[in-house]
mmCIF file of C-alpha atoms in Angstrom:
data_model
loop_
_atom_site.group_PDB
_atom_site.id
_atom_site.type_symbol
_atom_site.label_atom_id
_atom_site.label_comp_id
_atom_site.label_asym_id
_atom_site.label_seq_id
_atom_site.Cartn_x
_atom_site.Cartn_y
_atom_site.Cartn_z
ATOM 1 C CA MET A 251 73.456 -9.136 4.735
ATOM 2 C CA ASN A 252 73.635 -10.309 1.294
ATOM 3 C CA ASP A 253 71.503 -13.180 2.051
ATOM 4 C CA PRO A 254 68.868 -13.430 -0.833
ATOM 5 C CA GLN A 255 66.034 -13.730 1.885
ATOM 6 C CA HIS A 256 67.097 -10.381 3.340
ATOM 7 C CA GLN A 257 67.442 -8.272 0.094
ATOM 8 C CA THR A 258 65.418 -5.258 -0.546
ATOM 9 C CA PRO A 259 62.578 -6.104 -2.940
ATOM 10 C CA GLY A 260 62.908 -4.641 -6.316
ATOM 11 C CA LEU A 261 64.798 -4.899 -9.537
ATOM 12 C CA HIS A 262 68.302 -6.552 -9.395
ATOM 13 C CA ILE A 263 70.142 -6.662 -12.582
ATOM 14 C CA HIS A 264 73.284 -8.601 -12.988
ATOM 15 C CA GLY A 265 75.091 -8.653 -16.356
ATOM 16 C CA SER A 266 74.561 -6.902 -19.733
ATOM 17 C CA VAL A 267 70.914 -5.748 -20.653
ATOM 18 C CA SER A 268 71.659 -4.204 -23.988
ATOM 19 C CA GLY A 269 68.598 -4.219 -26.076
ATOM 20 C CA SER A 270 66.299 -5.494 -23.245
ATOM 21 C CA GLN A 271 62.897 -4.346 -22.650
ATOM 22 C CA ILE A 272 62.294 -3.968 -18.878
ATOM 23 C CA ALA A 273 58.881 -3.194 -16.959
ATOM 24 C CA VAL A 274 58.973 -2.911 -13.123
ATOM 25 C CA GLY A 275 55.833 -2.410 -10.760
ATOM 26 C CA ASN A 276 53.191 -2.429 -13.640
ATOM 27 C CA GLU A 277 50.216 -4.568 -13.774
ATOM 28 C CA GLN A 278 49.732 -3.767 -17.383
ATOM 29 C CA VAL A 279 52.477 -2.966 -19.726
ATOM 30 C CA THR A 280 52.592 -2.251 -23.304
ATOM 31 C CA GLN A 281 56.201 -2.249 -24.801
ATOM 32 C CA ASN A 282 57.013 -1.103 -28.410
ATOM 33 C CA GLN A 283 60.351 -1.676 -29.912
ATOM 34 C CA ILE A 284 61.052 -0.614 -33.632
ATOM 35 C CA ASN A 285 64.381 -1.731 -34.859
ATOM 36 C CA HIS A 286 65.082 0.237 -38.139
ATOM 37 C CA THR A 287 66.802 -1.357 -40.802
ATOM 38 C CA ALA A 288 68.900 1.425 -42.283
ATOM 39 C CA ALA A 289 67.931 2.602 -45.998
ATOM 40 C CA ALA A 290 71.259 1.979 -46.957
ATOM 41 C CA GLU A 291 71.268 -1.661 -45.915
ATOM 42 C CA VAL A 292 68.307 -2.617 -48.316
ATOM 43 C CA ALA A 293 68.688 -3.112 -51.974
ATOM 44 C CA PRO A 294 67.242 -0.293 -54.050
ATOM 45 C CA GLU A 295 64.559 -2.616 -55.583
ATOM 46 C CA HIS A 296 63.385 -3.114 -52.142
ATOM 47 C CA ALA A 297 63.539 0.436 -50.680
ATOM 48 C CA GLU A 298 60.039 1.062 -51.165
ATOM 49 C CA LEU A 299 58.879 -2.228 -49.368
ATOM 50 C CA ALA A 300 61.281 -1.424 -46.630
ATOM 51 C CA GLU A 301 59.653 2.130 -46.102
ATOM 52 C CA LEU A 302 56.210 0.789 -46.315
ATOM 53 C CA VAL A 303 56.963 -1.730 -43.474
ATOM 54 C CA ARG A 304 58.938 0.909 -41.413
ATOM 55 C CA GLU A 305 55.974 3.228 -41.700
ATOM 56 C CA LEU A 306 53.651 0.453 -40.912
ATOM 57 C CA LEU A 307 55.693 -0.258 -37.627
ATOM 58 C CA LEU A 308 55.465 3.425 -36.627
ATOM 59 C CA ARG A 309 51.714 3.704 -36.935
ATOM 60 C CA LEU A 310 51.131 0.205 -35.458
ATOM 61 C CA PRO A 311 51.025 1.429 -31.838
ATOM 62 C CA GLU A 312 48.319 3.999 -32.629
ATOM 63 C CA GLN A 313 45.882 1.245 -33.731
ATOM 64 C CA GLY A 314 44.790 0.304 -30.505
ATOM 65 C CA LEU A 315 45.226 -3.345 -30.826
ATOM 66 C CA GLY A 316 45.380 -6.066 -28.225
ATOM 67 C CA ASP A 317 48.842 -7.283 -27.272
ATOM 68 C CA PRO A 318 48.914 -10.550 -29.129
ATOM 69 C CA GLU A 319 47.765 -8.861 -32.373
ATOM 70 C CA ARG A 320 50.266 -6.106 -32.167
ATOM 71 C CA GLU A 321 53.181 -8.559 -31.212
ATOM 72 C CA ASP A 322 52.275 -10.732 -34.067
ATOM 73 C CA THR A 323 52.178 -7.817 -36.548
ATOM 74 C CA GLU A 324 55.460 -6.491 -35.279
ATOM 75 C CA ALA A 325 57.223 -9.912 -35.501
ATOM 76 C CA ALA A 326 55.760 -10.364 -39.128
ATOM 77 C CA ALA A 327 57.173 -7.021 -40.067
ATOM 78 C CA HIS A 328 60.427 -7.477 -38.779
ATOM 79 C CA GLU A 329 60.643 -10.639 -40.628
ATOM 80 C CA VAL A 330 60.122 -8.955 -43.842
ATOM 81 C CA LEU A 331 62.871 -6.332 -42.870
ATOM 82 C CA ASP A 332 65.021 -8.991 -42.032
ATOM 83 C CA THR A 333 64.288 -10.799 -45.230
ATOM 84 C CA ILE A 334 65.348 -7.721 -47.323
ATOM 85 C CA SER A 335 68.160 -6.371 -45.466
ATOM 86 C CA GLY A 336 71.472 -6.373 -47.156
ATOM 87 C CA THR A 337 72.376 -5.847 -50.717
ATOM 88 C CA ALA A 338 72.103 -9.248 -51.929
ATOM 89 C CA GLU A 339 68.713 -10.293 -53.643
ATOM 90 C CA PRO A 340 66.753 -12.175 -50.870
ATOM 91 C CA GLU A 341 65.501 -15.797 -51.683
ATOM 92 C CA PRO A 342 62.108 -15.397 -53.448
ATOM 93 C CA GLY A 343 60.284 -17.922 -51.400
ATOM 94 C CA ARG A 344 61.448 -16.435 -48.151
ATOM 95 C CA LEU A 345 60.319 -12.893 -49.138
ATOM 96 C CA ARG A 346 57.103 -14.318 -50.433
ATOM 97 C CA ARG A 347 56.373 -16.176 -47.156
ATOM 98 C CA ALA A 348 57.411 -13.172 -44.881
ATOM 99 C CA LEU A 349 54.977 -10.998 -46.928
ATOM 100 C CA THR A 350 52.368 -13.641 -46.546
ATOM 101 C CA LEU A 351 52.921 -13.728 -42.874
ATOM 102 C CA LEU A 352 52.652 -9.955 -42.562
ATOM 103 C CA ARG A 353 49.292 -9.879 -44.508
ATOM 104 C CA GLY A 354 48.224 -12.777 -42.474
ATOM 105 C CA ALA A 355 48.876 -10.864 -39.183
ATOM 106 C CA LEU A 356 46.992 -7.964 -40.408
ATOM 107 C CA ALA A 357 44.060 -9.814 -41.629
ATOM 108 C CA PRO A 358 42.268 -10.029 -38.301
ATOM 109 C CA VAL A 359 42.650 -6.239 -37.874
ATOM 110 C CA ALA A 360 41.099 -5.638 -41.442
ATOM 111 C CA THR A 361 38.235 -7.723 -40.798
ATOM 112 C CA GLY A 362 37.692 -6.378 -37.260
ATOM 113 C CA VAL A 363 38.126 -9.767 -35.572
ATOM 114 C CA ALA A 364 41.221 -8.695 -33.727
ATOM 115 C CA ALA A 365 40.833 -7.264 -30.333
ATOM 116 C CA GLY A 366 40.732 -3.574 -29.906
ATOM 117 C CA ALA A 367 40.213 -3.128 -33.741
ATOM 118 C CA THR A 368 38.362 -0.100 -34.575
ATOM 119 C CA ALA A 369 36.793 1.247 -37.732
ATOM 120 C CA GLY A 370 40.034 3.263 -38.331
ATOM 121 C CA SER A 371 42.311 0.306 -37.622
ATOM 122 C CA GLN A 372 40.351 -1.867 -39.924
ATOM 123 C CA GLN A 373 40.799 0.693 -42.863
ATOM 124 C CA TRP A 374 44.430 1.271 -42.028
ATOM 125 C CA ALA A 375 45.141 -2.614 -41.936
ATOM 126 C CA GLN A 376 43.089 -3.082 -45.223
ATOM 127 C CA ASN A 377 45.126 -0.257 -46.996
ATOM 128 C CA ALA A 378 48.385 -1.845 -45.634
ATOM 129 C CA ILE A 379 47.399 -5.241 -47.135
ATOM 130 C CA ALA A 380 46.394 -3.685 -50.334
ATOM 131 C CA SER A 381 49.909 -2.065 -50.439
ATOM 132 C CA LEU A 382 51.866 -5.192 -49.513
ATOM 133 C CA THR A 383 49.945 -6.874 -52.096
ATOM 134 C CA GLY A 384 51.285 -4.745 -54.769
ATOM 135 C CA MET A 385 54.892 -5.586 -53.616
#
């Protein structure tokens, strides 16, 4: 029978799931998704910033942060990459706000307030903030 009351329990997917993240049968799950903006898609004057943010995203899972802190930092980093993507010069205010958002997401880690922040992750976040401040 195809009656929903008589279906086998489990995952049933209907339709496209391209770009989705799915976890089944886990009580605790950590998922990381890194969307790389190709270097060719970033104007040369923003290549260094793009590389810095990509490196930050690659090293973020190693920092042992709680899910909210990690997710906030990932979202802020992707906002910076989205802002500088393309060959046109991004609106200065938008880039400034995106960088401020990213530094703000890293601040609780840098100060040790964030869940899971260790001495190593604090130093990492402090270094990242300092690098982003020079951009």
